[in-house]
Coordinates of C-alpha atoms in Angstrom, one line a residue:
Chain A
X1 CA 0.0 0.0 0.0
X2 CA 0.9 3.8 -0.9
X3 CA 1.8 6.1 2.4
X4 CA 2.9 9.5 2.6
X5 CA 4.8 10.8 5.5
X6 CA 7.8 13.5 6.7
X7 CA 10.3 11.7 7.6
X8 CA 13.2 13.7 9.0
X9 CA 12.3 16.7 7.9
X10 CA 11.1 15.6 4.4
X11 CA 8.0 14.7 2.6
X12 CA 8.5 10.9 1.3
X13 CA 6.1 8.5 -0.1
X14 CA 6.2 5.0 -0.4
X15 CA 5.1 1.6 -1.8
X16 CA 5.3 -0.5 0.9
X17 CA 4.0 -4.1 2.3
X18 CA 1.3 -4.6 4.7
X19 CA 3.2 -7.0 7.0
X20 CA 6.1 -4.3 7.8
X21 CA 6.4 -2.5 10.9
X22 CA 7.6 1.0 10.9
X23 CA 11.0 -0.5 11.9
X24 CA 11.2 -3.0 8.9
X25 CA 10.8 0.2 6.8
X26 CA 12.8 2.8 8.3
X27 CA 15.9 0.0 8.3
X28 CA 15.2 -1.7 4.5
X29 CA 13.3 0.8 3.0
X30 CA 15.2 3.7 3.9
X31 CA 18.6 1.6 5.1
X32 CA 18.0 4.1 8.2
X33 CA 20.0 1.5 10.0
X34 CA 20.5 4.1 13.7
X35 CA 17.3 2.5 14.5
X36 CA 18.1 -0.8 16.0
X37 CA 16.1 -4.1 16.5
X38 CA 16.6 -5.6 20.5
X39 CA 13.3 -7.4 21.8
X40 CA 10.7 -6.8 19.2
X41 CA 7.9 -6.7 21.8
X42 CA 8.2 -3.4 23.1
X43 CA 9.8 -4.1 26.3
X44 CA 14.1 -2.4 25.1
X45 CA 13.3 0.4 23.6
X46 CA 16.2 0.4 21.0
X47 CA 13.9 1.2 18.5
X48 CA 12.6 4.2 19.6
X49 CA 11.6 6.8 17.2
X50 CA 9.5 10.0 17.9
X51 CA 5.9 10.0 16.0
X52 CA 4.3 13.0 15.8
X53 CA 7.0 13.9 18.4
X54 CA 6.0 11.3 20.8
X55 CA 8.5 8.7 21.7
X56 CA 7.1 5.1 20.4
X57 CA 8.1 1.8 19.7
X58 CA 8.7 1.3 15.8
X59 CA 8.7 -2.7 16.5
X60 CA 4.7 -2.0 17.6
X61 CA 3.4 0.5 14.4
X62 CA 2.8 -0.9 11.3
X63 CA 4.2 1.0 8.6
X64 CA 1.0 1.3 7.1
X65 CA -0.2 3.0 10.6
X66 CA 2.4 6.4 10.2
X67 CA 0.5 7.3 6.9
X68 CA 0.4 11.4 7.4
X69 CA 2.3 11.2 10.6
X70 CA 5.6 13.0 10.9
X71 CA 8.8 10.7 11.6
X72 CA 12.0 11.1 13.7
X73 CA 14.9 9.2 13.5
X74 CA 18.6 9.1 15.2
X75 CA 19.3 9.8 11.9
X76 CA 17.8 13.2 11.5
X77 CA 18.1 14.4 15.5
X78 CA 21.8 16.2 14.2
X79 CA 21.8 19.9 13.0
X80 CA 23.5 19.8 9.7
X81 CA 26.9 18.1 10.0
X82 CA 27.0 18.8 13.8
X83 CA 26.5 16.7 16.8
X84 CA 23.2 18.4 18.6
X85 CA 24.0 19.2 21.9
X86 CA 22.2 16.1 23.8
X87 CA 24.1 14.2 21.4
X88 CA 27.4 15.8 22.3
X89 CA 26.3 15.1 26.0
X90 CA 26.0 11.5 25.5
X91 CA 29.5 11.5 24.9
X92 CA 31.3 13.7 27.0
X93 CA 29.4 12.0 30.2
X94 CA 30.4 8.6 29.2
X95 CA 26.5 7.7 28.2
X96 CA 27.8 5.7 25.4
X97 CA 29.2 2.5 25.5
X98 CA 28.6 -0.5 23.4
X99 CA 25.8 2.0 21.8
X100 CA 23.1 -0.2 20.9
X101 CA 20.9 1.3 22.8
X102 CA 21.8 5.3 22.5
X103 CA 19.6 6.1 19.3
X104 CA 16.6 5.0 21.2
X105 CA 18.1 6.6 24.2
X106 CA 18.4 10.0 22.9
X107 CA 15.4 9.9 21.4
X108 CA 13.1 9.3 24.5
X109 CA 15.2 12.0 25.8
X110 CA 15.0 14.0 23.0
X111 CA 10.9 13.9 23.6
X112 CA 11.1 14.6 26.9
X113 CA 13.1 18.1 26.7
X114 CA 10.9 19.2 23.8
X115 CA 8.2 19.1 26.1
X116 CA 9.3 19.6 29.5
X117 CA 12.7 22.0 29.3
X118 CA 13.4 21.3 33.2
X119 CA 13.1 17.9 33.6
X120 CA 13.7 16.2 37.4
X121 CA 16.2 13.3 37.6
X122 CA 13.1 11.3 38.2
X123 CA 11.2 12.9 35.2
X124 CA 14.6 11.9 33.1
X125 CA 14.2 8.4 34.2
X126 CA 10.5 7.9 34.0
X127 CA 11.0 8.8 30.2
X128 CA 13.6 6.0 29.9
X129 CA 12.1 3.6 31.6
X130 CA 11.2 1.7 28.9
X131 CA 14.8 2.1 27.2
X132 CA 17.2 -0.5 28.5
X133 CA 21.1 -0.3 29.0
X134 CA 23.0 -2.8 29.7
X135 CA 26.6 -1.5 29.8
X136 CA 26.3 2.0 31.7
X137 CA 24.0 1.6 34.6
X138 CA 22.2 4.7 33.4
X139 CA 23.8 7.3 35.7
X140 CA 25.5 8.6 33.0
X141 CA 22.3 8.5 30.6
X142 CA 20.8 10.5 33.3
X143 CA 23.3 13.0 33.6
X144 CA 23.9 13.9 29.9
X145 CA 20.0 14.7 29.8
X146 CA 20.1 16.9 32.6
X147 CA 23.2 18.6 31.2
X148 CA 21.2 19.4 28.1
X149 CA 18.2 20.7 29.8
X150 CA 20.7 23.2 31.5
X151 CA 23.0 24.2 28.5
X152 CA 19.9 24.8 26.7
X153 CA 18.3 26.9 29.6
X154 CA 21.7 28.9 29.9
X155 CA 21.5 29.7 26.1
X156 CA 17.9 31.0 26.7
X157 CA 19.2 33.1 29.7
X158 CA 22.3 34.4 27.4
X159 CA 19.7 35.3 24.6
X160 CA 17.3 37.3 27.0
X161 CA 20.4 39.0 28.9
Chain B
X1 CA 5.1 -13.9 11.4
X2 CA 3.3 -10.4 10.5
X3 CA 0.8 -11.9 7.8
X4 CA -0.5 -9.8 4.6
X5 CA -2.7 -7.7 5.8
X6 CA -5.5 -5.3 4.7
X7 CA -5.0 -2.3 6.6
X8 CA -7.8 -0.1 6.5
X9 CA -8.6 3.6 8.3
X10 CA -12.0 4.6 8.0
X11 CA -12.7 8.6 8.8
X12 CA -16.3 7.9 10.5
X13 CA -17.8 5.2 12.9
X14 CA -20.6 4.4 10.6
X15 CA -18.0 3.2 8.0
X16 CA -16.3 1.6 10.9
X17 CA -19.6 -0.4 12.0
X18 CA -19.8 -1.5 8.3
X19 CA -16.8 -2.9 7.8
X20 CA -16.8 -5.0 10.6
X21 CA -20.7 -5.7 9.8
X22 CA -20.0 -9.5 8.5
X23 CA -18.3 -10.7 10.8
X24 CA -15.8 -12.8 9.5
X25 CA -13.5 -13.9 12.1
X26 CA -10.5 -12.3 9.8
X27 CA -11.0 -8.9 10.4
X28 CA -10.2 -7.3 13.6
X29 CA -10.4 -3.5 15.1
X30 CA -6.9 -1.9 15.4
X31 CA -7.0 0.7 18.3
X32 CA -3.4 1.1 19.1
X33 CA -2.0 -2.1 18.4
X34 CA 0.7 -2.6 21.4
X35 CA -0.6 -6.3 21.6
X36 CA -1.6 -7.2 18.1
X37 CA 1.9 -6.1 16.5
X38 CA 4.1 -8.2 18.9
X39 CA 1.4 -10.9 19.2
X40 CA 1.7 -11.2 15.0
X41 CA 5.4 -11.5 15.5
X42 CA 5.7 -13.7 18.0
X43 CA 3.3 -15.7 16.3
X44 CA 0.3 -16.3 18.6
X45 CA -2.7 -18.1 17.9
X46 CA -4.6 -15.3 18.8
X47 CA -4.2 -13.3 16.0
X48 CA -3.5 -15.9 13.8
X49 CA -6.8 -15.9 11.9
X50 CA -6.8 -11.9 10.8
X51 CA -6.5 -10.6 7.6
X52 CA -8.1 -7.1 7.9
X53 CA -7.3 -4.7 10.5
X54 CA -9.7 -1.9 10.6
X55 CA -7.8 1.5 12.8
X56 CA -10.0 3.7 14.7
X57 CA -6.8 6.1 14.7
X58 CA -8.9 8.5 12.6
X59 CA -12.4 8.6 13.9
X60 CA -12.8 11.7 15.9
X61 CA -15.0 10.7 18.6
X62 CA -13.0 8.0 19.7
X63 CA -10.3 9.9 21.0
X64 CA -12.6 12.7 23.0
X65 CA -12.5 13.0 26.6
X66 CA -15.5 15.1 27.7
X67 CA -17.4 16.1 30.7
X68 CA -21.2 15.8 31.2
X69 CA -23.5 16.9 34.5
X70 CA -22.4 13.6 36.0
X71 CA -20.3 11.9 34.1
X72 CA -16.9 11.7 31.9
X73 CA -16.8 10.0 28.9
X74 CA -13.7 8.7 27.4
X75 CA -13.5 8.1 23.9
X76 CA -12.1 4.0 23.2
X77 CA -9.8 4.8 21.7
X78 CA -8.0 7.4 24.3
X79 CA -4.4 6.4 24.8
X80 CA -2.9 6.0 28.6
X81 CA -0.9 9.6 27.4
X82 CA -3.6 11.2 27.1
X83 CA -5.6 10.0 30.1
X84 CA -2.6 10.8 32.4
X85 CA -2.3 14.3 30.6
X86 CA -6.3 15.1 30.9
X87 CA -7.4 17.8 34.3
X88 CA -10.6 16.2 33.7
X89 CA -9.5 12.5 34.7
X90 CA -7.2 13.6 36.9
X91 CA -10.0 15.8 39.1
X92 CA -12.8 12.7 39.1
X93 CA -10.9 9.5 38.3
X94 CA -7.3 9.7 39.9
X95 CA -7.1 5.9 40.8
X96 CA -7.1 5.5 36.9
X97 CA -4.5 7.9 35.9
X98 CA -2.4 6.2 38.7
X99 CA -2.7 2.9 37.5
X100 CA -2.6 3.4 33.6
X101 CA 0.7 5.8 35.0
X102 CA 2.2 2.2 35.3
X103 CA 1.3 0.6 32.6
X104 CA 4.5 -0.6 30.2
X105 CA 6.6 2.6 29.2
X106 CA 6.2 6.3 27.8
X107 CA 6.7 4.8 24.5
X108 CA 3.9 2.1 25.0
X109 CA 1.1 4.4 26.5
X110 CA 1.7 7.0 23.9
X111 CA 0.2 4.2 21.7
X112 CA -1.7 2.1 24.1
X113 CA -5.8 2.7 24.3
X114 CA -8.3 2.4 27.0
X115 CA -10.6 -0.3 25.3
X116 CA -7.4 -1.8 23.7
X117 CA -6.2 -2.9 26.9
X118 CA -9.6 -4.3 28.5
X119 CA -10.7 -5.6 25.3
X120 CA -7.2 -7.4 24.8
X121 CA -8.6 -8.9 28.8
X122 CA -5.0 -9.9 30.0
X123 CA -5.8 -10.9 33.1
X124 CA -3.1 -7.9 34.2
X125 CA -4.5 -5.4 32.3
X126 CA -4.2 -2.3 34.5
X127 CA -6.9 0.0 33.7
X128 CA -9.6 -2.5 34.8
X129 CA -9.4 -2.5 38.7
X130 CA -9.6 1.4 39.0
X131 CA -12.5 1.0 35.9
X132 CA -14.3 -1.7 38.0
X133 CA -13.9 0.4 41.2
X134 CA -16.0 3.5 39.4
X135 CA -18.3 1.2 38.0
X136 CA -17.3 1.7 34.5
X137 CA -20.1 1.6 31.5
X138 CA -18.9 0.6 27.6
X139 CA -20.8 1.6 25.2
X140 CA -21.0 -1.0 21.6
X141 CA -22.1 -0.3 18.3
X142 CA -22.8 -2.5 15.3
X143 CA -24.1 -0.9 12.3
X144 CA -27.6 -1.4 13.5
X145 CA -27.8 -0.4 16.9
X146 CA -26.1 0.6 20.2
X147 CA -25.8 -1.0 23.4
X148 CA -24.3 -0.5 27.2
X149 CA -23.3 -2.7 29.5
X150 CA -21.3 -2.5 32.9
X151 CA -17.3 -3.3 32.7
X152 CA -17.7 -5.8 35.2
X153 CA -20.1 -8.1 32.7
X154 CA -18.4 -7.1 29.9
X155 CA -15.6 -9.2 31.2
X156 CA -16.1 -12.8 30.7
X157 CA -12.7 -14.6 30.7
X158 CA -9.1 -14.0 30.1
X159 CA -8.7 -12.5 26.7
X160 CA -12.7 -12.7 26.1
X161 CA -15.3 -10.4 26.6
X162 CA -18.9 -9.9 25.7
X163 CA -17.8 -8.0 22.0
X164 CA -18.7 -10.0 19.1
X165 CA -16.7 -9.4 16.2
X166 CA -19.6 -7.3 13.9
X167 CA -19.3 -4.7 17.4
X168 CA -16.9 -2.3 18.1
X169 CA -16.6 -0.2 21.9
X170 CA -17.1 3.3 21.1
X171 CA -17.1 4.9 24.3
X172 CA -16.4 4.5 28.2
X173 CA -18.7 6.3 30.7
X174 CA -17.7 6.8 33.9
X175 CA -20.2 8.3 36.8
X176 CA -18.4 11.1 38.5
X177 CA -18.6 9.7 41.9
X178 CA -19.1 11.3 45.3
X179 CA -16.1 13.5 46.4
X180 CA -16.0 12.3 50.0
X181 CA -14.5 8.8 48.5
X182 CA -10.8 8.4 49.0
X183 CA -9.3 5.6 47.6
X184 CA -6.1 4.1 46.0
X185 CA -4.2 2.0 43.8
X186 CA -1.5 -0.7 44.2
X187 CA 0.6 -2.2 41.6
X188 CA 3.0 -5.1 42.3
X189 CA 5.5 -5.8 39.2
X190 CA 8.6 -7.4 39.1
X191 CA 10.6 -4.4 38.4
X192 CA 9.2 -0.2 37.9
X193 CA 9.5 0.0 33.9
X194 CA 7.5 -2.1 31.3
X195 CA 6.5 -4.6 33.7
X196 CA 3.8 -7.3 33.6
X197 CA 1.9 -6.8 36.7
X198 CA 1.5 -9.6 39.5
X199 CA -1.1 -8.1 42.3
X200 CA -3.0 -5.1 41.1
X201 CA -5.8 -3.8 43.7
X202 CA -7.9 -1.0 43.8
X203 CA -9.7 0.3 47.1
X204 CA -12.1 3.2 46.6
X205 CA -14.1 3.9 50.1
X206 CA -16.7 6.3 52.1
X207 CA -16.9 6.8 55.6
X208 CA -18.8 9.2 57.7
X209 CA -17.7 9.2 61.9
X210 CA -15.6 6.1 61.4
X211 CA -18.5 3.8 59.7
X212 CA -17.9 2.6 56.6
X213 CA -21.1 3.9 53.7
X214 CA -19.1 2.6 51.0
X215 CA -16.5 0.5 49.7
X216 CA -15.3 -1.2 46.3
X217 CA -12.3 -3.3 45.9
X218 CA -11.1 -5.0 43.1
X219 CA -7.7 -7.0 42.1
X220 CA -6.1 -8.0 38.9
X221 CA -3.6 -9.9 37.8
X222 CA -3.5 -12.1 40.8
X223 CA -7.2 -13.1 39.6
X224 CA -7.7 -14.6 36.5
X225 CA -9.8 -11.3 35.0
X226 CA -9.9 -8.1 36.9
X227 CA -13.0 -8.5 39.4
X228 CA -14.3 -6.6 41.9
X229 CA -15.2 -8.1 45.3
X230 CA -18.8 -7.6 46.3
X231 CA -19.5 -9.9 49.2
X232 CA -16.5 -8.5 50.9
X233 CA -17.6 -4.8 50.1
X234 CA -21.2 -5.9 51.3
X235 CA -19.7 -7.6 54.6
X236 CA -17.8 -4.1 55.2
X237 CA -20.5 -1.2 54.9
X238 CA -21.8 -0.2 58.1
X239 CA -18.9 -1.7 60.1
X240 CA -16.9 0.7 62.0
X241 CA -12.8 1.0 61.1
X242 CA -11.3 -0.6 63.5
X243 CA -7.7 -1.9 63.1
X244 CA -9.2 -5.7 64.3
X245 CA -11.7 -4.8 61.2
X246 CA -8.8 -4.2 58.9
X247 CA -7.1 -7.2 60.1
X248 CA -9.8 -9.4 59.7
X249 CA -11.1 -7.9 55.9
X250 CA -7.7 -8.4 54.5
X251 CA -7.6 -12.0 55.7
X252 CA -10.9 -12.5 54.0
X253 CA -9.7 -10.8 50.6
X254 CA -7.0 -13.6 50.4
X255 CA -9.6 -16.2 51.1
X256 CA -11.9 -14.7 48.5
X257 CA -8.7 -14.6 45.9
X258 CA -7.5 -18.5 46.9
X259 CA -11.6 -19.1 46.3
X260 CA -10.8 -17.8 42.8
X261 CA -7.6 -19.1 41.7
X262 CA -7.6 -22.2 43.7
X263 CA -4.6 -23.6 45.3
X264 CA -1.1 -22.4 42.9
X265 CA 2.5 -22.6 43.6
X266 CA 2.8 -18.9 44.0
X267 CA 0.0 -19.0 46.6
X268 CA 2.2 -19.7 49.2
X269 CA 3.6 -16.4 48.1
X270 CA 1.1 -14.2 47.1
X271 CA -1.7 -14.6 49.3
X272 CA 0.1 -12.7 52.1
X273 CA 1.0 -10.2 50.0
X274 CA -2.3 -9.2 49.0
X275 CA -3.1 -9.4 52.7
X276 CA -0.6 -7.2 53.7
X277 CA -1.1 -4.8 50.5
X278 CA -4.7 -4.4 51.0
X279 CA -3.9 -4.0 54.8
X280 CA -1.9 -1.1 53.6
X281 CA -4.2 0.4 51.1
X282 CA -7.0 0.5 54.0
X283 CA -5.2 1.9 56.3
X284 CA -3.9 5.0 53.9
X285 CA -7.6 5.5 53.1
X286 CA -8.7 5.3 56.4
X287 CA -6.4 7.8 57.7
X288 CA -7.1 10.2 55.3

């Protein structure tokens, strides 16, 4: 069947089987490989991608479900041929290790800040809850979100000073 | 296995209702789909037979949450997101928002529906203790006609309900209820995050000097459907809180659950528990 979305930015349109998941699509129809397979039941949350700037589970949305939606992948969370900043946070606070799970990381965090610009360490967990790392322990996860939320609140302050 | 599919996303109800109209035992209603996906790829019998999946994702009054002079309706197909996120459920119905708060992850209740999970009747789906404690209503169409009937005997057995398949829920009414009921909400998992409940209780009660006027429990997960626990409740109004009383109810609600479930490995296990959480839950409330 024929869908229509924006997918990082960009209108695209597609021919594309019934049976995929947004997942199968984004990685073989797109080769937007950042998005990465773990459990396929919604429980690791390496697939996380934001819909409609929600974080959800691409392993659990049909392809055929994001017709119209709007689409965001690790792939398009960069500004231009720079790191944004929560991605540059992942790395100087060590939140990156084997790295399977960090696209889906960032993007759960990535949804959080675009709604809530002050998150509390527990808010910052509650939005990963459903991503799981198994080399870092999270601390680090945890502290490269909150270290966005405050660059981006100083660069606020800067711009009203 | 994810089979070929028809995917379809009608715009109104009425072309809903007809598409679902012969019944066919390969066409199913797709509100959310946080069960169906996985279940299609794990490959479970359950979903085996479909062929069509019809989405409400587009049908405006499904996804409404509006107030009435004594009641809230919630659209079916209202996702746990938006329940958590709504004043209005919040102000009349928070045992619900606290217990659909728990349910999987941010990712699965931005997808994840209200009739979804109770129509799905996992035996710990979370919405349907705090649902059978406000003595939840569902409202079904077919093309024909329209008809409501209580949560409670909509429910017939694990991952069955009353819904045949020409009939889809359109709507869940909820009675505002009294405000002197205080109540609450326990959840037992294995771990916080995306966690498959064990216990699930929900304790709504009235008092007035110390006597109990009102009280409805119900448990899930550790029963084989969410149920609520009416000869108890009966047993309990116009009995004065006492901590003997507490003592002695709690010891009956594990009976009443054993009664159910008959004698299981984990009994040994979780029939204290429940004892002790519903101890708990009681004696929150009855401080309050």
């Amino acid at each position: 069947m024929k869908i229509t979305f924006k997918l990082n930015g960009e209108n695209v349109s597609i021919e594309v089987e019934s049976y995929k998941r947004l997942i199968d699509m984004l990685r073989e129809d797109f080769e937007l490989t950042g998005t990465k397979e773990g459990c396929s039941i919604g429980e690791c949350g390496a697939c996380t991608v934001l819909m409609d700037g929600k974080a959800v589970n691409s392993c659990l949305v049909l392809a055929a479900q994001i017709d119209g939606a709007e689409i965001l992948t690790i792939e398009g969370v960069n500004q231009g041929n720079n790191l944004s900043d929560l991605q540059r946070n992942f790395l100087t606070h060590g939140a990156v290790q084997c790295g399977f799970c960090t696209p889906g990381m960032i993007l759960s965090s990535l949804a959080l800040l675009n709604e809530n610009p002050n998150p509390t360490v527990e808010e910052i967990e509650e939005s990963i809850a459903g991503n799981l790392c198994r080399c870092t322990g999270y601390k680090q996860i945890i502290e490269a979100v909150k270290a966005t939320a405050e660059m981006s609140n100083q660069k606020l302050r800067n711009q009203s000073a | 296995m994810i089979p070929e599919l028809k995917i379809l996303r009608p715009e109104k109800l009425i072309d809903l209702l007809d598409l679902i109209a012969p019944a066919d035992g390969a066409t199913r209603i797709l509100a959310g789909g946080t069960d169906i996906i996985p279940g299609f790829h794990i490959n479970s019998k359950r979903f085996s037979s479909i062929r069509k999946l019809v989405e409400t994702v587009k049908i405006p009054e499904m996804h409404e949450i509006k107030e009435e002079d004594d009641s809230v309706i919630i659209g079916s197909s209202v996702t746990f997101s938006e329940l958590i996120n709504s004043e209005l459920i919040n102000t009349y119905f928070p045992l619900l928002v606290k217990a659909v708060s728990k349910i999987g992850s941010v990712q699965i209740r931005n997808r994840a529906t209200i009739a979804g999970n109770f129509v799905n009747n996992a035996p710990c789906a979370d919405s349907v203790p705090p649902l059978l404690v406000y003595n939840a209503e569902v409202e079904i169409a077919n093309k024909n006609s329209t008809r409501k009937v209580l949560l409670n005997d909509f429910l017939e057995k694990p991952y069955k309900t009353q819904l045949k398949d020409s009939e889809c829920v359109v709507r869940i009414i909820l009675k505002k209820i009294d405000k002197t009921f205080t109540g609450d909400f326990y959840k037992l998992g294995r771990r916080r995050g995306v966690a498959i409940s064990r216990i699930t209780l929900a304790v709504i009660l009235k008092k007035e000097n110390n006597i109990i006027k009102d009280i409805r429990i119900a448990s899930g997960a550790v029963t084989p459907i969410g149920m609520r626990f009416t000869e108890l409740e009966n047993d309990l109004i116009g009995k004065e809180i006492t901590p003997e009383l507490l003592v002695s109810s709690s010891q009956k609600l594990g009976k009443n659950v054993l009664d159910v479930t008959g004698l299981r490995w984990s009994s040994v296990y979780k029939v204290p528990v429940i004892q002790r959480t519903f101890y708990n839950l009681l004696e929150n409330i009855c401080l309050d």
